[in-house]
Short mmCIF file of C-alpha atoms in Angstrom, two decimals:
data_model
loop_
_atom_site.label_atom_id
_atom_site.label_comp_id
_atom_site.label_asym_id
_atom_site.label_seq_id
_atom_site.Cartn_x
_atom_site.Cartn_y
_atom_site.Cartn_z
CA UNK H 1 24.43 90.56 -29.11
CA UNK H 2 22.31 92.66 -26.82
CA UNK H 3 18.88 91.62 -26.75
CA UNK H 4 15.98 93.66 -27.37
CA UNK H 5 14.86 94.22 -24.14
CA UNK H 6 18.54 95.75 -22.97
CA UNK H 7 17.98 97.71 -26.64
CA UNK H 8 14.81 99.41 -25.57
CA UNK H 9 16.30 100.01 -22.20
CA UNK H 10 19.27 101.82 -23.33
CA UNK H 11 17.73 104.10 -25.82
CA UNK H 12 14.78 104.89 -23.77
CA UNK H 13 17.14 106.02 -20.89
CA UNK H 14 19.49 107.90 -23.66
CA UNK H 15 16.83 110.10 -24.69
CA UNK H 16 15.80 111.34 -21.08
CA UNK H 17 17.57 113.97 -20.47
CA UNK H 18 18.35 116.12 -24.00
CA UNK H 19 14.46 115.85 -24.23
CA UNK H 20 13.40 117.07 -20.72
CA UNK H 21 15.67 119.66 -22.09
CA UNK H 22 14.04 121.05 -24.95
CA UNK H 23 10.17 120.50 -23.48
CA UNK H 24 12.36 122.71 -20.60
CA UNK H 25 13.29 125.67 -23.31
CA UNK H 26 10.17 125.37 -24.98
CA UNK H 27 8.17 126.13 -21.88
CA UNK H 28 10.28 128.76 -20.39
CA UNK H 29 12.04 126.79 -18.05
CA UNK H 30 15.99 127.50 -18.74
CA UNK H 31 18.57 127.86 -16.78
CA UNK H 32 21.13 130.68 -16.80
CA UNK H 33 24.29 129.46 -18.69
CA UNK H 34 27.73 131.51 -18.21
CA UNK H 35 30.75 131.64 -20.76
CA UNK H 36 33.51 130.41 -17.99
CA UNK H 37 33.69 128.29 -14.81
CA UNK H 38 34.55 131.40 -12.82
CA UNK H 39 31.43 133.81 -14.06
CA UNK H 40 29.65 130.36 -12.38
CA UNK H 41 31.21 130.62 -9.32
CA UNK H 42 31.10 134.24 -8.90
CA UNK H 43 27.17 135.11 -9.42
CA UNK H 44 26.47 131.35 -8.09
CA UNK H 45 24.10 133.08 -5.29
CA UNK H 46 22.41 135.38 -7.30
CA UNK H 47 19.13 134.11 -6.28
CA UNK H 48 17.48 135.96 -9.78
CA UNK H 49 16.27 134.23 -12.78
CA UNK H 50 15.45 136.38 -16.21
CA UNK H 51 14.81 134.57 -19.37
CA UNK H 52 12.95 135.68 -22.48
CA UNK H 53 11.40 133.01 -24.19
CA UNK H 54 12.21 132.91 -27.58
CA UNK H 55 12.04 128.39 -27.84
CA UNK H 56 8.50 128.65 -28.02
CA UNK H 57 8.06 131.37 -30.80
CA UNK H 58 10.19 129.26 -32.95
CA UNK H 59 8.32 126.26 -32.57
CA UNK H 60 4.73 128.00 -32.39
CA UNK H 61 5.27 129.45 -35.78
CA UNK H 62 5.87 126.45 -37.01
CA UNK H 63 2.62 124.78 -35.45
CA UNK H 64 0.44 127.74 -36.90
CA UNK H 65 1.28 126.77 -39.93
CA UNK H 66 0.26 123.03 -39.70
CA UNK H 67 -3.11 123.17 -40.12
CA UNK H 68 -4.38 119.16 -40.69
CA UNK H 69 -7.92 119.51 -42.94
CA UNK H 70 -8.62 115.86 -43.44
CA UNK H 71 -7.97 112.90 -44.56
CA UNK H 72 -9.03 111.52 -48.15
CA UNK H 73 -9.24 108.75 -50.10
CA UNK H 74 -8.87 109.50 -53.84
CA UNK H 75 -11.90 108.71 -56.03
CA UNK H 76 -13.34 106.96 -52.90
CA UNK H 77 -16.27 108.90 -50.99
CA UNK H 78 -17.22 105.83 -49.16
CA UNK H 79 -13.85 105.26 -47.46
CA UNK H 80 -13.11 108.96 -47.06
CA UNK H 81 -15.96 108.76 -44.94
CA UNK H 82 -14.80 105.45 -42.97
CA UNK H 83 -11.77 107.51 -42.57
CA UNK H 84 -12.95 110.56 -41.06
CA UNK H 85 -15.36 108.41 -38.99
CA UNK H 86 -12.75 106.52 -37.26
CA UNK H 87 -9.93 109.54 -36.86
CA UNK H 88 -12.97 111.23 -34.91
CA UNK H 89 -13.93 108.18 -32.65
CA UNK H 90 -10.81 106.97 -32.03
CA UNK H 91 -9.85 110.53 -30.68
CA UNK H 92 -6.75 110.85 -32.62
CA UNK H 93 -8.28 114.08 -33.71
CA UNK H 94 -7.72 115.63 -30.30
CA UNK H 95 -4.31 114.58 -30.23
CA UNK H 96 -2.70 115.92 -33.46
CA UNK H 97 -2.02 118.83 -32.24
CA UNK H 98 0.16 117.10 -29.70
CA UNK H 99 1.75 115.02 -32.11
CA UNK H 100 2.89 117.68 -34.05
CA UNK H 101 4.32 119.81 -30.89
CA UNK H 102 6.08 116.78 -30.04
CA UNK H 103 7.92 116.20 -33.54
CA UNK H 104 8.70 120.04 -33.15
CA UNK H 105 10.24 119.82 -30.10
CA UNK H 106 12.38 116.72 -30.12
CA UNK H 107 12.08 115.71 -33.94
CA UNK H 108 9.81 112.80 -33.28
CA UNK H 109 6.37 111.76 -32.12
CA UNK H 110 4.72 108.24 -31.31
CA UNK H 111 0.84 107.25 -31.27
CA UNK H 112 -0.48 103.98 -29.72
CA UNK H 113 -3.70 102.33 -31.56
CA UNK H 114 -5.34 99.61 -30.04
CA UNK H 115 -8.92 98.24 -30.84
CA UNK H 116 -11.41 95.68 -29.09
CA UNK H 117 -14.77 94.89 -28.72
CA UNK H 118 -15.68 96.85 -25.69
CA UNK H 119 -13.86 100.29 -26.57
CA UNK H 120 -13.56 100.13 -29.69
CA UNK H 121 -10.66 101.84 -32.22
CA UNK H 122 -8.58 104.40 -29.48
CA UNK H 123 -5.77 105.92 -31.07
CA UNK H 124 -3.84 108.30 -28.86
CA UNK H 125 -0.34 110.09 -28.34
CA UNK H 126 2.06 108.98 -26.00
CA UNK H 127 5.40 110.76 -24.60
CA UNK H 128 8.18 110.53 -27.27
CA UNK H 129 10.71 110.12 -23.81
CA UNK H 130 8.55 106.95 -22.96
CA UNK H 131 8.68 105.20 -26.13
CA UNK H 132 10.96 104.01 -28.88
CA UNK H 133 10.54 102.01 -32.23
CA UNK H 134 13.90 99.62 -33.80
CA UNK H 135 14.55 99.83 -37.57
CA UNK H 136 15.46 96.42 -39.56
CA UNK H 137 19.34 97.30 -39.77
CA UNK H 138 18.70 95.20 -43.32
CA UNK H 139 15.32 97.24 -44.34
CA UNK H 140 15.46 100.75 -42.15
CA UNK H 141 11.90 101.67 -43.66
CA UNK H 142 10.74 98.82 -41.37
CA UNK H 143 10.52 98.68 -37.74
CA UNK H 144 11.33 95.57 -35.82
CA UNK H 145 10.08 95.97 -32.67
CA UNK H 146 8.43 99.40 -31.18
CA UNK H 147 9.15 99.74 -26.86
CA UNK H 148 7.29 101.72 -24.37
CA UNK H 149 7.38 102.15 -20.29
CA UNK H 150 6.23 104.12 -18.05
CA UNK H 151 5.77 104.07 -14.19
CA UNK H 152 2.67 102.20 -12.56
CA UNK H 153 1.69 101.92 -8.72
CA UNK H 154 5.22 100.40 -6.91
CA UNK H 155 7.09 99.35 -10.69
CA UNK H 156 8.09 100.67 -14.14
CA UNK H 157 6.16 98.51 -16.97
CA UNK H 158 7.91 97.98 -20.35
CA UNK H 159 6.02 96.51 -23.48
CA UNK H 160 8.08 95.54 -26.38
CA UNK H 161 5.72 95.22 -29.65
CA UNK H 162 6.16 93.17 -32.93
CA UNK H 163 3.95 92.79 -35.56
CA UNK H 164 2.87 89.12 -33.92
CA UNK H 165 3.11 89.53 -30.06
CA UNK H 166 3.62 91.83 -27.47
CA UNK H 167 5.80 91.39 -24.81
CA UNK H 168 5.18 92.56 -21.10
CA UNK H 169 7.72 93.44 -18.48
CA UNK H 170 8.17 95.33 -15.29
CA UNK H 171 10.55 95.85 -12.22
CA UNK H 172 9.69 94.90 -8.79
CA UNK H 173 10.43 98.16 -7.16
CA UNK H 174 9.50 101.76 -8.17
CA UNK H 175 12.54 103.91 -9.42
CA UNK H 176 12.64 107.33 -8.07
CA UNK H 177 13.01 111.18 -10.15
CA UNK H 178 16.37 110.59 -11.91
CA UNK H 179 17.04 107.12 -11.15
CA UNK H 180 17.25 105.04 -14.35
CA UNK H 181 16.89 101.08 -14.23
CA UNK H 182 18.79 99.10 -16.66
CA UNK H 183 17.43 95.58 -18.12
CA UNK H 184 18.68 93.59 -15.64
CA UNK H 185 15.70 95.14 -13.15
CA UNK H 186 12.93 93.91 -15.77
CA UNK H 187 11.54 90.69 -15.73
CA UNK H 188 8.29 88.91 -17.28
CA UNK H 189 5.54 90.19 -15.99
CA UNK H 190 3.13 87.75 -14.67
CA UNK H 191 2.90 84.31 -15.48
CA UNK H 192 1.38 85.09 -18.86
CA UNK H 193 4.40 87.78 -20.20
CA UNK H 194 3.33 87.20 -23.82
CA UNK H 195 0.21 88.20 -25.64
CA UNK H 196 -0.63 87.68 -29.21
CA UNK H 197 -0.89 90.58 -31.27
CA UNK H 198 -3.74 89.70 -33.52
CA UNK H 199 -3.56 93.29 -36.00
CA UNK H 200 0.33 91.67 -37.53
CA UNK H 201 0.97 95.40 -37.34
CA UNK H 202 2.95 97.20 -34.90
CA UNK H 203 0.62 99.11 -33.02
CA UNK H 204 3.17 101.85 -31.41
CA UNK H 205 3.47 104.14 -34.80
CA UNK H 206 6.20 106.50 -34.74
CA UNK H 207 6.59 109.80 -36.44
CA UNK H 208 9.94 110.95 -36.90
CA UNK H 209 11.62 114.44 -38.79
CA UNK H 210 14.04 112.78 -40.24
CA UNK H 211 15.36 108.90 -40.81
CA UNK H 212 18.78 109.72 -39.75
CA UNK H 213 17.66 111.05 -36.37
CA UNK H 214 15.13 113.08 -34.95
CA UNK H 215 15.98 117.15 -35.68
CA UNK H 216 14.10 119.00 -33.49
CA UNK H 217 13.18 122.72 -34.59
CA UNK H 218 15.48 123.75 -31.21
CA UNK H 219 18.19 122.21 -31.85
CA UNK H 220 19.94 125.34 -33.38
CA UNK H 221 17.81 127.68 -30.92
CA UNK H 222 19.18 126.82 -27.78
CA UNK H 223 22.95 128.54 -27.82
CA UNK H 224 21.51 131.53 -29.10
CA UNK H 225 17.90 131.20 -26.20
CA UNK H 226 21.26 131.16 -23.60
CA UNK H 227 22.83 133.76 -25.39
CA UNK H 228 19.79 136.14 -24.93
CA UNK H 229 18.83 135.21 -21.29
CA UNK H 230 22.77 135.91 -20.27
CA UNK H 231 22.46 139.48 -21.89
CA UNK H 232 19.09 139.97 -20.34
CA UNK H 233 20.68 139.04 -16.77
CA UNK H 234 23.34 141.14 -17.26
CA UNK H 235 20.97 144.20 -18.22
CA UNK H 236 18.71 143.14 -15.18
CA UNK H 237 21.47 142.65 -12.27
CA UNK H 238 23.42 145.95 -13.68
CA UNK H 239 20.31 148.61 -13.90
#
């Protein structure tokens, strides 16, 4: 059985690449696709690039019409006002819009709360290609463990949360633009790897378009996006 650190690992590096993808379409950046192998070779110099981006109308349309008012309580003025208090000071309220963009884009969307005495409640969205969260194969409303890394000073850091620890891990050697390491390259980090978690909640929340597996609003948007940039090309390099 593969343990959950290799789990994190291999999911984490899975997602990579289809989602630099579609943040790619969505903000313009696509490259020019041809029908055949030998339409590739043939205009391979043509140092031109002509796109039309169509990604990001699809997706803005959809996040004009999202339009988050507040947050209630029912029958409860008191805690409706606890409510709004905290989504304010724990700046969660500047990052909707984000989270919503991101479940858009590549069908999911993940937000980190953490609270102690000195900052208080933070609340803020992180990088759906940096994190992931495990469902209970027996219960798959519940999530077993949530994972996050990212790249710090000379090493990649990796957190695995449950609802009553949090593990911390990291590589001893910064991983270059492409390179992926695998969970072999992770070990305990420091000589205190294991912190309580004292909330028994998982505190990576994760927000997904669908429980089968994240839909993104591009995912039927892209053949046709290369359709339109290879006509456009074609119009450009003939006129």
């Amino acid at each position: 059985m593969p343990t959950d650190l290799a789990i994190a690992v291999a999911h984490l590096s899975a997602k990579k690449a289809p989602y630099d993808q579609k943040w790619n379409y969505y903000d313009g950046r696509q490259d020019l696709k041809y029908s055949s192998s030998k339409l590739k070779e043939i205009f391979h110099g043509l140092d031109a690039n002509f796109t039309e981006n169509w990604c990001a109308v699809v997706v803005d349309s959809v996040l004009d019409r999202l339009q988050l008012r507040d947050l209630t309580v029912p029958d409860d003025d008191a805690a409706t006002a606890a409510l709004r208090t905290l989504r304010e000071q724990s700046g969660l309220v500047d990052d909707e819009d984000a989270i919503h963009e991101s479940l858009c884009v590549v069908g999911e969307a993940f937000v980190l709360a953490w609270a102690d005495e000195t900052a208080g409640v933070q609340a803020f969205a992180n990088d759906a290609r940096l994190c992931h969260a495990e469902y209970d194969a027996a219960n798959p409303r519940r999530v077993r463990f949530a994972a996050k890394w990212w790249n710090e000073a000379d090493a990649v850091r990796l957190n695995l949360y449950y609802p009553d620890r949090i593990e911390y891990y990291a590589t001893n050697r910064e991983f270059k633009h492409g390179e992926m390491p695998d969970e072999r390259a992770f070990q305990p980090w420091s000589d205190d790897p294991v912190a309580e978690n004292p909330f028994g909640v998982i505190p990576l929340f994760h927000f997904r378009s669908s429980r089968r597996k994240p839909v993104s609003q591009l995912d039927n948007v892209l053949p046709v996006q290369d359709m339109l940039n290879k006509l456009l090309a074609d119009m450009m390099v003939v006129g």
